[in-house]
CSV table of N, CA and C in Angstrom, one decimal:
chain,number,residue,atom,x,y,z
A,8,MET,N,-129.4,202.5,56.8
A,8,MET,CA,-129.6,203.7,56.0
A,8,MET,C,-129.5,203.2,54.5
A,9,LYS,N,-130.5,203.6,53.7
A,9,LYS,CA,-130.6,203.3,52.3
A,9,LYS,C,-130.1,204.5,51.5
A,10,PHE,N,-129.1,204.3,50.7
A,10,PHE,CA,-128.6,205.4,49.9
A,10,PHE,C,-127.8,204.8,48.7
A,11,THR,N,-127.6,205.6,47.7
A,11,THR,CA,-126.8,205.2,46.5
A,11,THR,C,-125.7,206.2,46.4
A,12,VAL,N,-124.6,205.7,45.9
A,12,VAL,CA,-123.4,206.6,45.7
A,12,VAL,C,-123.0,206.4,44.2
A,13,ASP,N,-123.0,207.5,43.5
A,13,ASP,CA,-122.5,207.6,42.1
A,13,ASP,C,-121.2,208.3,42.1
A,14,LYS,N,-120.1,207.7,41.7
A,14,LYS,CA,-118.8,208.3,41.7
A,14,LYS,C,-118.5,208.8,40.3
A,15,HIS,N,-118.1,210.1,40.2
A,15,HIS,CA,-117.7,210.7,39.0
A,15,HIS,C,-116.3,211.3,39.1
A,16,GLU,N,-115.8,211.8,38.0
A,16,GLU,CA,-114.4,212.3,38.1
A,16,GLU,C,-114.3,213.5,39.0
A,17,LYS,N,-115.2,214.4,38.9
A,17,LYS,CA,-115.1,215.7,39.7
A,17,LYS,C,-115.9,215.7,41.0
A,18,TYR,N,-116.8,214.8,41.1
A,18,TYR,CA,-117.7,214.8,42.3
A,18,TYR,C,-118.3,213.4,42.6
A,19,ILE,N,-118.9,213.3,43.7
A,19,ILE,CA,-119.7,212.1,44.1
A,19,ILE,C,-121.1,212.6,44.4
A,20,LEU,N,-122.1,211.8,43.8
A,20,LEU,CA,-123.5,212.1,44.1
A,20,LEU,C,-124.0,211.0,45.1
A,21,VAL,N,-124.4,211.5,46.2
A,21,VAL,CA,-125.0,210.6,47.2
A,21,VAL,C,-126.5,210.9,47.3
A,22,LYS,N,-127.3,209.9,47.0
A,22,LYS,CA,-128.8,210.0,47.0
A,22,LYS,C,-129.3,209.3,48.3
A,23,LEU,N,-129.9,210.0,49.2
A,23,LEU,CA,-130.4,209.4,50.4
A,23,LEU,C,-131.8,208.9,50.1
A,24,ASN,N,-132.0,207.6,50.2
A,24,ASN,CA,-133.3,207.0,49.9
A,24,ASN,C,-134.0,206.7,51.2
A,25,GLU,N,-134.2,207.7,52.0
A,25,GLU,CA,-134.9,207.6,53.3
A,25,GLU,C,-135.9,208.7,53.4
A,26,ASN,N,-137.0,208.5,54.2
A,26,ASN,CA,-138.0,209.5,54.4
A,26,ASN,C,-137.5,210.5,55.4
A,27,LYS,N,-136.7,210.0,56.4
A,27,LYS,CA,-136.3,210.9,57.5
A,27,LYS,C,-134.8,211.0,57.6
A,28,LEU,N,-134.3,212.2,57.8
A,28,LEU,CA,-132.9,212.4,58.1
A,28,LEU,C,-132.9,212.8,59.6
A,29,ASN,N,-132.8,211.7,60.4
A,29,ASN,CA,-132.8,211.9,61.9
A,29,ASN,C,-131.7,211.1,62.6
A,30,SER,N,-131.8,211.0,63.9
A,30,SER,CA,-130.7,210.4,64.6
A,30,SER,C,-130.5,208.9,64.3
A,31,LEU,N,-131.4,208.2,63.7
A,31,LEU,CA,-131.3,206.9,63.3
A,31,LEU,C,-130.4,206.7,62.0
A,32,VAL,N,-130.4,207.8,61.2
A,32,VAL,CA,-129.7,207.8,59.9
A,32,VAL,C,-128.4,208.5,59.9
A,33,THR,N,-128.3,209.6,60.7
A,33,THR,CA,-127.2,210.5,60.7
A,33,THR,C,-125.8,209.8,61.0
A,34,PRO,N,-125.7,208.9,61.9
A,34,PRO,CA,-124.4,208.3,62.2
A,34,PRO,C,-123.8,207.6,60.9
A,35,GLN,N,-124.6,206.9,60.2
A,35,GLN,CA,-124.2,206.3,58.9
A,35,GLN,C,-123.9,207.3,57.9
A,36,LEU,N,-124.7,208.3,57.8
A,36,LEU,CA,-124.4,209.4,56.8
A,36,LEU,C,-123.1,210.1,57.0
A,37,LYS,N,-122.9,210.4,58.3
A,37,LYS,CA,-121.6,211.1,58.6
A,37,LYS,C,-120.4,210.2,58.3
A,38,SER,N,-120.5,208.9,58.6
A,38,SER,CA,-119.5,207.9,58.3
A,38,SER,C,-119.2,207.9,56.8
A,39,GLU,N,-120.3,207.8,56.0
A,39,GLU,CA,-120.1,207.8,54.6
A,39,GLU,C,-119.5,209.0,54.0
A,40,LEU,N,-119.9,210.2,54.5
A,40,LEU,CA,-119.3,211.4,54.1
A,40,LEU,C,-117.8,211.5,54.4
A,41,ILE,N,-117.5,211.0,55.6
A,41,ILE,CA,-116.0,211.0,56.0
A,41,ILE,C,-115.2,210.1,55.2
A,42,LEU,N,-115.8,208.9,54.9
A,42,LEU,CA,-115.2,207.9,54.0
A,42,LEU,C,-114.9,208.5,52.6
A,43,ILE,N,-115.9,209.1,52.0
A,43,ILE,CA,-115.8,209.7,50.7
A,43,ILE,C,-114.7,210.8,50.7
A,44,ASN,N,-114.7,211.6,51.8
A,44,ASN,CA,-113.7,212.6,51.9
A,44,ASN,C,-112.2,212.1,52.0
A,45,THR,N,-112.1,211.0,52.8
A,45,THR,CA,-110.8,210.4,53.0
A,45,THR,C,-110.3,209.7,51.8
A,46,GLU,N,-111.2,209.4,50.9
A,46,GLU,CA,-110.8,208.8,49.6
A,46,GLU,C,-110.3,209.8,48.6
A,47,GLY,N,-110.3,211.1,49.1
A,47,GLY,CA,-109.7,212.2,48.3
A,47,GLY,C,-110.8,212.9,47.5
A,48,GLN,N,-112.0,212.6,47.6
A,48,GLN,CA,-113.1,213.4,46.9
A,48,GLN,C,-113.4,214.6,47.7
A,49,ARG,N,-113.4,215.8,47.0
A,49,ARG,CA,-113.7,217.0,47.7
A,49,ARG,C,-115.0,217.6,47.4
A,50,ASN,N,-115.7,217.2,46.3
A,50,ASN,CA,-117.0,217.7,45.9
A,50,ASN,C,-118.0,216.6,46.1
A,51,ILE,N,-119.0,216.9,46.9
A,51,ILE,CA,-120.1,216.0,47.2
A,51,ILE,C,-121.4,216.7,47.0
A,52,VAL,N,-122.3,216.0,46.2
A,52,VAL,CA,-123.7,216.4,46.0
A,52,VAL,C,-124.6,215.5,46.8
A,53,LEU,N,-125.4,216.0,47.7
A,53,LEU,CA,-126.3,215.2,48.5
A,53,LEU,C,-127.7,215.4,48.0
A,54,ASP,N,-128.3,214.4,47.4
A,54,ASP,CA,-129.6,214.5,46.9
A,54,ASP,C,-130.6,214.1,48.0
A,55,LEU,N,-131.4,215.1,48.5
A,55,LEU,CA,-132.3,214.8,49.6
A,55,LEU,C,-133.8,214.8,49.1
A,56,SER,N,-134.0,214.5,47.8
A,56,SER,CA,-135.3,214.6,47.2
A,56,SER,C,-136.3,213.6,47.8
A,57,GLN,N,-135.8,212.5,48.4
A,57,GLN,CA,-136.7,211.5,49.0
A,57,GLN,C,-137.0,211.9,50.5
A,58,VAL,N,-136.2,212.8,51.1
A,58,VAL,CA,-136.4,213.1,52.5
A,58,VAL,C,-137.5,214.0,52.7
A,59,LYS,N,-138.4,213.6,53.6
A,59,LYS,CA,-139.6,214.4,53.9
A,59,LYS,C,-139.5,215.2,55.3
A,60,PHE,N,-138.5,214.7,56.1
A,60,PHE,CA,-138.4,215.2,57.5
A,60,PHE,C,-136.9,215.2,57.9
A,61,ALA,N,-136.5,216.2,58.6
A,61,ALA,CA,-135.1,216.3,59.1
A,61,ALA,C,-135.2,216.9,60.5
A,62,ASP,N,-134.3,216.5,61.4
A,62,ASP,CA,-134.2,217.1,62.7
A,62,ASP,C,-132.8,217.7,62.9
A,63,SER,N,-132.5,218.1,64.1
A,63,SER,CA,-131.2,218.7,64.4
A,63,SER,C,-130.0,217.8,64.2
A,64,SER,N,-130.2,216.5,64.4
A,64,SER,CA,-129.1,215.6,64.2
A,64,SER,C,-128.9,215.5,62.7
A,65,GLY,N,-129.9,215.6,61.9
A,65,GLY,CA,-129.8,215.6,60.4
A,65,GLY,C,-129.0,216.8,60.0
A,66,LEU,N,-129.4,218.0,60.5
A,66,LEU,CA,-128.6,219.2,60.2
A,66,LEU,C,-127.2,219.1,60.6
A,67,SER,N,-126.9,218.4,61.7
A,67,SER,CA,-125.5,218.2,62.1
A,67,SER,C,-124.7,217.4,61.1
A,68,SER,N,-125.3,216.4,60.5
A,68,SER,CA,-124.6,215.6,59.5
A,68,SER,C,-124.3,216.4,58.2
A,69,LEU,N,-125.3,217.4,57.9
A,69,LEU,CA,-125.0,218.2,56.8
A,69,LEU,C,-123.9,219.2,57.0
A,70,LEU,N,-123.8,219.6,58.2
A,70,LEU,CA,-122.6,220.5,58.6
A,70,LEU,C,-121.3,219.8,58.5
A,71,VAL,N,-121.3,218.5,58.9
A,71,VAL,CA,-120.1,217.7,58.8
A,71,VAL,C,-119.7,217.6,57.4
A,72,GLY,N,-120.6,217.3,56.5
A,72,GLY,CA,-120.3,217.3,55.0
A,72,GLY,C,-119.7,218.6,54.5
A,73,HIS,N,-120.4,219.7,54.9
A,73,HIS,CA,-119.9,221.0,54.5
A,73,HIS,C,-118.5,221.2,55.0
A,74,ARG,N,-118.2,220.9,56.3
A,74,ARG,CA,-116.9,221.2,56.8
A,74,ARG,C,-115.8,220.3,56.1
A,75,LEU,N,-116.1,219.1,55.9
A,75,LEU,CA,-115.1,218.2,55.2
A,75,LEU,C,-114.8,218.7,53.8
A,76,CYS,N,-115.8,219.1,53.0
A,76,CYS,CA,-115.6,219.6,51.7
A,76,CYS,C,-114.9,220.9,51.7
A,77,LYS,N,-115.3,221.8,52.6
A,77,LYS,CA,-114.6,223.1,52.7
A,77,LYS,C,-113.1,223.0,53.0
A,78,ASN,N,-112.8,222.1,54.0
A,78,ASN,CA,-111.4,221.9,54.4
A,78,ASN,C,-110.6,221.3,53.2
A,79,ALA,N,-111.3,220.6,52.3
A,79,ALA,CA,-110.6,220.0,51.2
A,79,ALA,C,-110.6,221.0,50.0
A,80,GLU,N,-111.1,222.2,50.2
A,80,GLU,CA,-111.3,223.2,49.1
A,80,GLU,C,-112.2,222.7,48.0
A,81,GLY,N,-113.3,222.1,48.5
A,81,GLY,CA,-114.3,221.6,47.5
A,81,GLY,C,-115.7,222.2,47.9
A,82,LEU,N,-116.7,221.6,47.3
A,82,LEU,CA,-118.1,222.0,47.5
A,82,LEU,C,-118.9,220.9,48.1
A,83,PHE,N,-119.8,221.2,49.0
A,83,PHE,CA,-120.8,220.3,49.5
A,83,PHE,C,-122.1,220.9,49.2
A,84,ILE,N,-122.9,220.3,48.3
A,84,ILE,CA,-124.1,220.9,47.8
A,84,ILE,C,-125.3,220.0,48.1
A,85,LEU,N,-126.4,220.6,48.6
A,85,LEU,CA,-127.6,219.9,48.9
A,85,LEU,C,-128.6,220.2,47.7
A,86,ALA,N,-129.2,219.1,47.3
A,86,ALA,CA,-130.2,219.3,46.1
A,86,ALA,C,-131.5,218.6,46.5
A,87,GLY,N,-132.6,219.1,45.9
A,87,GLY,CA,-133.9,218.5,46.0
A,87,GLY,C,-134.6,218.6,47.3
A,88,LEU,N,-134.3,219.6,48.1
A,88,LEU,CA,-135.0,219.7,49.4
A,88,LEU,C,-136.5,220.0,49.2
A,89,ASN,N,-137.3,219.3,50.0
A,89,ASN,CA,-138.7,219.6,50.0
A,89,ASN,C,-138.9,220.8,50.9
A,90,ASP,N,-140.2,221.2,51.0
A,90,ASP,CA,-140.5,222.5,51.7
A,90,ASP,C,-140.1,222.4,53.2
A,91,SER,N,-140.5,221.3,53.9
A,91,SER,CA,-140.3,221.2,55.3
A,91,SER,C,-138.8,221.2,55.7
A,92,VAL,N,-138.0,220.5,54.9
A,92,VAL,CA,-136.5,220.4,55.1
A,92,VAL,C,-135.9,221.8,54.8
A,93,SER,N,-136.4,222.4,53.7
A,93,SER,CA,-135.8,223.7,53.3
A,93,SER,C,-136.2,224.7,54.4
A,94,ARG,N,-137.4,224.6,54.9
A,94,ARG,CA,-137.8,225.6,56.0
A,94,ARG,C,-136.9,225.4,57.2
A,95,LEU,N,-136.6,224.2,57.6
A,95,LEU,CA,-135.7,223.9,58.7
A,95,LEU,C,-134.3,224.5,58.5
A,96,VAL,N,-133.8,224.3,57.3
A,96,VAL,CA,-132.5,224.9,57.0
A,96,VAL,C,-132.5,226.4,57.1
A,97,THR,N,-133.6,227.0,56.7
A,97,THR,CA,-133.7,228.5,56.7
A,97,THR,C,-133.9,228.9,58.2
A,98,ILE,N,-134.8,228.3,58.9
A,98,ILE,CA,-135.0,228.7,60.3
A,98,ILE,C,-133.7,228.6,61.1
A,99,SER,N,-132.9,227.6,60.8
A,99,SER,CA,-131.6,227.3,61.5
A,99,SER,C,-130.6,228.3,61.0
A,100,GLN,N,-130.9,229.1,60.1
A,100,GLN,CA,-130.0,230.1,59.4
A,100,GLN,C,-128.8,229.4,58.8
A,101,LEU,N,-129.0,228.1,58.4
A,101,LEU,CA,-128.0,227.4,57.7
A,101,LEU,C,-128.0,227.6,56.2
A,102,ASP,N,-129.0,228.3,55.7
A,102,ASP,CA,-129.1,228.7,54.3
A,102,ASP,C,-128.0,229.7,53.9
A,103,ASN,N,-127.4,230.3,55.0
A,103,ASN,CA,-126.2,231.2,54.7
A,103,ASN,C,-124.9,230.5,54.7
A,104,VAL,N,-124.9,229.2,55.2
A,104,VAL,CA,-123.7,228.4,55.3
A,104,VAL,C,-123.7,227.4,54.2
A,105,LEU,N,-124.8,226.6,54.1
A,105,LEU,CA,-124.9,225.5,53.1
A,105,LEU,C,-125.2,226.0,51.7
A,106,THR,N,-124.7,225.3,50.7
A,106,THR,CA,-125.1,225.6,49.4
A,106,THR,C,-126.3,224.7,49.0
A,107,VAL,N,-127.4,225.3,48.7
A,107,VAL,CA,-128.6,224.6,48.4
A,107,VAL,C,-129.1,225.0,47.0
A,108,VAL,N,-129.4,224.0,46.1
A,108,VAL,CA,-129.9,224.2,44.8
A,108,VAL,C,-131.1,223.3,44.6
A,109,PRO,N,-132.0,223.7,43.6
A,109,PRO,CA,-133.2,222.9,43.4
A,109,PRO,C,-133.0,221.4,42.9
A,110,THR,N,-132.0,221.3,42.0
A,110,THR,CA,-131.8,220.0,41.3
A,110,THR,C,-130.4,219.5,41.4
A,111,THR,N,-130.2,218.2,41.2
A,111,THR,CA,-128.8,217.6,41.1
A,111,THR,C,-128.1,218.2,39.9
A,112,GLU,N,-128.8,218.4,38.8
A,112,GLU,CA,-128.2,218.9,37.6
A,112,GLU,C,-127.6,220.3,37.9
A,113,GLU,N,-128.3,221.1,38.6
A,113,GLU,CA,-127.7,222.4,38.9
A,113,GLU,C,-126.5,222.3,39.9
A,114,ALA,N,-126.6,221.4,40.8
A,114,ALA,CA,-125.4,221.1,41.7
A,114,ALA,C,-124.2,220.7,40.9
A,115,ILE,N,-124.4,219.8,39.9
A,115,ILE,CA,-123.3,219.3,39.1
A,115,ILE,C,-122.7,220.5,38.3
A,116,ASP,N,-123.6,221.3,37.7
A,116,ASP,CA,-123.1,222.5,36.9
A,116,ASP,C,-122.3,223.4,37.8
A,117,LEU,N,-122.8,223.6,39.0
A,117,LEU,CA,-122.1,224.5,39.9
A,117,LEU,C,-120.7,224.0,40.2
A,118,ILE,N,-120.5,222.7,40.4
A,118,ILE,CA,-119.2,222.0,40.7
A,118,ILE,C,-118.3,222.2,39.5
A,119,PHE,N,-118.8,222.0,38.3
A,119,PHE,CA,-118.0,222.1,37.1
A,119,PHE,C,-117.5,223.6,36.9
A,120,MET,N,-118.4,224.5,37.2
A,120,MET,CA,-118.0,226.0,37.1
A,120,MET,C,-116.9,226.3,38.1
A,121,GLU,N,-117.1,225.8,39.4
A,121,GLU,CA,-116.1,226.0,40.4
A,121,GLU,C,-114.7,225.4,40.0
A,122,GLU,N,-114.8,224.2,39.5
A,122,GLU,CA,-113.5,223.5,39.1
A,122,GLU,C,-112.8,224.2,38.0
A,123,ILE,N,-113.6,224.7,37.0
A,123,ILE,CA,-113.0,225.5,35.9
A,123,ILE,C,-112.3,226.8,36.4
A,124,GLU,N,-113.0,227.4,37.3
A,124,GLU,CA,-112.5,228.7,37.9
A,124,GLU,C,-111.2,228.4,38.7
A,125,LYS,N,-111.1,227.3,39.4
A,125,LYS,CA,-109.9,226.9,40.1
A,125,LYS,C,-108.8,226.7,39.2
A,126,GLU,N,-109.1,226.0,38.1
A,126,GLU,CA,-108.1,225.7,37.0
A,126,GLU,C,-107.5,227.0,36.5
A,127,LEU,N,-108.4,227.9,36.2
A,127,LEU,CA,-108.0,229.2,35.6
A,127,LEU,C,-107.1,230.0,36.6
A,128,LYS,N,-107.5,230.0,37.9
A,128,LYS,CA,-106.7,230.7,38.9
A,128,LYS,C,-105.3,230.1,39.0
A,129,ARG,N,-105.2,228.7,38.9
A,129,ARG,CA,-103.9,228.0,39.0
A,129,ARG,C,-103.0,228.4,37.8
A,130,GLU,N,-103.6,228.5,36.6
A,130,GLU,CA,-102.9,228.8,35.4
A,130,GLU,C,-102.4,230.2,35.4
A,131,LEU,N,-103.1,231.1,36.1
A,131,LEU,CA,-102.7,232.5,36.1
A,131,LEU,C,-101.6,232.8,37.1
A,132,LYS,N,-101.3,231.9,38.0
A,132,LYS,CA,-100.3,232.1,39.0
A,132,LYS,C,-98.9,231.8,38.5
């Protein structure tokens, strides 16, 4: 699996440099997401702009990422989905579960807004 990982203070950006998100790629992606999560990172942005095709095992890995981040009270955000991957997410009714934004910049903005909101809630307690 070809991918890049950019670590930042509040989030990690994982860019998948593959054409397909299928059963050949998903075991490594799941492992990487679990590793990132066990290192204490709760916010993950997954850039899928290079991915042209996804199948059910690909969707499964996205749900793993979502669950890990949710359990850590963080965000798992998908960015840059092309039409066919976006359609698959919608048909599977995962657009109600997963957070999907058009660009990585919007994903990063969303994470910072959530983190600020959490800080404010902690201060008010």
